[in-house]
Tab-separated table of C-alpha atoms in Angstrom:
chain	number	residue	atom	x	y	z
H	1087	MET	CA	2.158	-26.696	7.745
H	1088	LYS	CA	4.621	-25.101	4.758
H	1089	TYR	CA	2.358	-26.035	2.184
H	1090	CYS	CA	-0.372	-23.727	5.043
H	1091	ILE	CA	1.680	-21.055	4.110
H	1092	ALA	CA	2.838	-20.382	1.154
H	1093	GLY	CA	-1.159	-21.255	-0.207
H	1094	LEU	CA	-1.959	-18.300	2.271
H	1095	LEU	CA	1.388	-16.417	0.874
H	1096	LEU	CA	-0.403	-16.017	-2.392
H	1097	LEU	CA	-4.089	-15.416	-1.941
H	1098	THR	CA	-2.901	-12.874	0.076
H	1099	GLN	CA	-0.649	-11.693	-3.147
H	1100	LEU	CA	-4.307	-12.637	-5.583
H	1101	CYS	CA	-6.490	-10.749	-2.391
H	1102	PHE	CA	-4.889	-7.828	-1.978
H	1103	GLY	CA	-1.955	-7.766	-4.840
H	1104	ARG	CA	1.404	-5.639	-4.495
H	1105	GLU	CA	2.931	-2.621	-3.366
H	1106	ILE	CA	5.581	-1.359	-5.976
H	1107	LYS	CA	7.632	1.736	-4.746
H	1108	VAL	CA	8.925	3.830	-7.127
H	1109	HIS	CA	11.838	6.483	-4.838
H	1110	SER	CA	12.467	9.965	-7.022
H	1111	GLY	CA	14.870	9.444	-10.247
H	1112	GLN	CA	13.591	6.088	-10.770
H	1113	SER	CA	10.951	5.848	-13.385
H	1114	ILE	CA	6.690	5.410	-12.781
H	1115	GLN	CA	6.504	3.412	-15.749
H	1116	ALA	CA	8.991	1.055	-15.148
H	1117	ALA	CA	6.671	0.171	-12.017
H	1118	VAL	CA	3.380	0.750	-13.410
H	1119	ASP	CA	4.605	-1.402	-16.597
H	1120	GLN	CA	5.789	-4.512	-13.800
H	1121	ALA	CA	2.728	-4.091	-11.709
H	1122	ARG	CA	-1.055	-6.871	-12.783
H	1123	PRO	CA	-4.243	-6.294	-12.021
H	1124	GLY	CA	-4.269	-5.939	-8.050
H	1125	ASP	CA	-1.366	-3.427	-7.723
H	1126	ARG	CA	-1.040	-0.117	-5.844
H	1127	VAL	CA	2.344	1.613	-6.995
H	1128	GLN	CA	2.973	4.188	-4.674
H	1129	VAL	CA	5.727	6.978	-5.679
H	1130	GLU	CA	7.957	9.163	-3.291
H	1131	PRO	CA	8.176	12.881	-3.832
H	1132	GLY	CA	9.859	14.403	-5.593
H	1133	THR	CA	10.893	15.336	-9.386
H	1134	TYR	CA	9.390	13.277	-11.893
H	1135	HIS	CA	10.464	13.593	-16.206
H	1136	GLU	CA	9.606	10.431	-17.200
H	1137	VAL	CA	10.756	9.318	-21.095
H	1138	GLY	CA	6.989	8.429	-22.547
H	1139	ARG	CA	5.351	6.266	-25.320
H	1140	PRO	CA	3.108	6.448	-27.524
H	1141	CYS	CA	-1.296	7.173	-25.196
H	1142	PRO	CA	-3.296	3.801	-25.783
H	1143	SER	CA	-6.328	7.050	-26.660
H	1144	ASN	CA	-3.606	8.697	-29.647
H	1145	PRO	CA	-0.123	6.867	-30.611
H	1146	SER	CA	0.892	9.661	-32.869
H	1147	ALA	CA	1.166	11.139	-29.758
H	1148	MET	CA	2.943	10.745	-26.110
H	1149	CYS	CA	2.766	10.692	-22.561
H	1150	ALA	CA	4.966	10.868	-19.186
H	1151	VAL	CA	3.315	7.583	-17.875
H	1152	VAL	CA	0.589	5.508	-19.772
H	1153	ILE	CA	-1.792	2.871	-17.512
H	1154	GLY	CA	-3.062	0.012	-19.366
H	1155	THR	CA	-3.239	-2.383	-16.918
H	1156	ASN	CA	-6.725	-2.735	-14.909
H	1157	GLY	CA	-6.495	-2.993	-11.543
H	1158	ILE	CA	-3.613	0.101	-10.863
H	1159	THR	CA	-3.364	2.272	-8.524
H	1160	LEU	CA	-0.751	4.342	-8.671
H	1161	GLU	CA	-0.511	6.545	-5.934
H	1162	GLY	CA	2.128	9.606	-5.218
H	1163	MET	CA	3.137	9.776	-1.678
H	1164	SER	CA	2.810	13.252	-1.012
H	1165	SER	CA	2.397	15.285	1.675
H	1166	PRO	CA	0.710	18.899	2.418
H	1167	HIS	CA	5.295	20.030	2.814
H	1168	ARG	CA	7.274	16.746	-0.194
H	1169	THR	CA	4.191	16.782	-2.974
H	1170	VAL	CA	4.725	14.219	-5.683
H	1171	VAL	CA	5.318	16.259	-10.111
H	1172	LEU	CA	5.202	14.963	-12.833
H	1173	GLU	CA	6.227	17.821	-15.032
H	1174	ASN	CA	6.312	18.003	-19.198
H	1175	ALA	CA	9.595	16.267	-20.433
H	1176	GLY	CA	9.105	17.454	-23.730
H	1177	GLY	CA	6.889	17.531	-26.719
H	1178	GLN	CA	4.292	15.128	-23.941
H	1179	ASP	CA	0.959	15.897	-24.855
H	1180	ALA	CA	-0.442	13.922	-21.467
H	1181	GLY	CA	1.181	13.504	-18.666
H	1182	ILE	CA	-1.055	10.704	-16.904
H	1183	GLU	CA	-3.018	9.100	-19.329
H	1184	ALA	CA	-5.110	5.813	-18.509
H	1185	ALA	CA	-6.960	3.491	-22.016
H	1186	ASN	CA	-6.352	0.144	-23.081
H	1187	THR	CA	-4.836	-0.124	-26.044
H	1188	ALA	CA	-7.510	-1.349	-27.988
H	1189	VAL	CA	-9.101	2.080	-28.018
H	1190	ALA	CA	-7.262	3.303	-30.649
H	1191	GLU	CA	-8.312	0.648	-32.783
H	1192	GLY	CA	-11.228	1.740	-33.207
H	1193	GLY	CA	-12.761	3.208	-29.873
H	1194	CYS	CA	-14.946	2.401	-26.598
H	1195	LEU	CA	-18.204	3.030	-27.961
H	1196	THR	CA	-19.872	-0.287	-29.132
H	1197	ASN	CA	-16.954	-2.091	-28.186
H	1198	PRO	CA	-16.497	-2.952	-24.253
H	1199	ALA	CA	-13.642	-4.795	-24.461
H	1200	ALA	CA	-11.739	-1.085	-25.304
H	1201	HIS	CA	-12.814	-0.549	-21.692
H	1202	ILE	CA	-10.185	0.262	-18.998
H	1203	GLN	CA	-11.596	-1.034	-15.914
H	1204	ASP	CA	-10.535	-0.087	-11.833
H	1205	VAL	CA	-7.343	2.943	-12.156
H	1206	SER	CA	-7.234	4.465	-9.228
H	1207	ILE	CA	-4.309	7.996	-9.706
H	1208	THR	CA	-4.048	9.624	-6.630
H	1209	GLY	CA	-2.011	12.498	-5.226
H	1210	PHE	CA	0.533	13.539	-7.876
H	1211	THR	CA	1.622	17.002	-9.169
H	1212	VAL	CA	1.508	16.806	-13.002
H	1213	ASN	CA	2.413	20.306	-14.752
H	1214	GLY	CA	2.958	22.135	-17.783
H	1215	PHE	CA	1.530	18.664	-20.520
H	1216	ASP	CA	1.163	19.822	-23.897
H	1217	GLY	CA	-2.916	18.517	-23.962
H	1218	SER	CA	-4.247	17.012	-21.003
H	1219	GLY	CA	-2.186	16.227	-16.951
H	1220	ILE	CA	-4.380	13.501	-16.123
H	1221	ARG	CA	-6.635	11.824	-19.036
H	1222	LEU	CA	-9.086	8.911	-18.564
H	1223	ILE	CA	-9.836	6.974	-22.022
H	1224	CYS	CA	-12.747	5.302	-21.735
H	1225	ALA	CA	-12.745	4.177	-18.836
H	1226	ASP	CA	-14.624	2.083	-15.504
H	1227	GLU	CA	-14.431	2.009	-11.837
H	1228	TRP	CA	-11.641	4.991	-11.715
H	1229	LEU	CA	-11.076	6.894	-8.958
H	1230	VAL	CA	-8.894	10.260	-10.240
H	1231	ALA	CA	-9.029	12.033	-6.202
H	1232	PHE	CA	-5.649	14.803	-4.554
H	1233	ASN	CA	-4.601	16.070	-7.888
H	1234	SER	CA	-3.450	19.322	-8.840
H	1235	ALA	CA	-3.629	19.531	-12.828
H	1236	ASN	CA	-1.283	23.242	-13.821
H	1237	ASN	CA	-0.165	25.131	-16.829
H	1238	ASN	CA	-1.121	22.298	-19.226
H	1239	ALA	CA	-1.996	23.328	-22.464
H	1240	LEU	CA	-5.930	22.110	-23.055
H	1241	TYR	CA	-7.273	20.212	-19.838
H	1242	GLY	CA	-6.737	19.943	-16.455
H	1243	ILE	CA	-8.118	16.606	-15.449
H	1244	PHE	CA	-10.052	15.036	-18.549
H	1245	PRO	CA	-12.218	11.880	-18.009
H	1246	SER	CA	-14.165	11.202	-21.848
H	1247	HIS	CA	-15.898	8.505	-22.961
H	1248	VAL	CA	-16.100	7.313	-19.353
H	1249	GLY	CA	-19.017	5.141	-17.131
H	1250	ARG	CA	-18.825	4.798	-13.302
H	1251	GLY	CA	-16.126	6.499	-11.892
H	1252	ARG	CA	-15.219	9.628	-9.384
H	1253	ALA	CA	-13.328	12.600	-9.721
H	1254	HIS	CA	-12.728	15.231	-5.884
H	1255	HIS	CA	-10.259	17.121	-4.053
H	1256	ASN	CA	-8.058	18.492	-7.314
H	1257	ILE	CA	-7.138	21.015	-8.298
H	1258	ALA	CA	-6.076	22.430	-11.812
H	1259	THR	CA	-5.510	25.507	-13.953
H	1260	GLY	CA	-3.952	27.326	-15.824
H	1261	ALA	CA	-5.766	24.950	-19.103
H	1262	ASN	CA	-8.010	26.129	-22.000
H	1263	ASP	CA	-10.546	23.909	-20.805
H	1264	THR	CA	-11.408	21.751	-18.124
């Protein structure tokens, strides 16, 4: 009987993934780094300033949060009166970038292995980045919804070289382009 229960718990984790909570004052990136395909990273309301790391699409630029693993859901637990805000900590090109690290090694147009798959970004307010608020590079089966990107220098929300995906119920203001 105990083997059945252990097997059922393992099967549940494999099928549904884990929920990883980020409390105000903690690092979103640290939680994303722990995530495996199928996991949901849930970020509680608050204002976040991440240390950042090199962007997968351009390692000479810094991104606040990088999603480089397939099958990750990054969910801001915003409500009308309590939002999840990601702000530029200084010198960061993008707020959130979802891209496979192989994309910088030669692009993805001729290399399907350089695509990131099944990534979801919802519920964030992303403010004041030097390039893009939310950027997806070479992504397939992606979702970007219920986000607000404000005063990012180039693009609010920028999916580039992407396959099937959806963007809906987003707001972008104050960018030079999209």
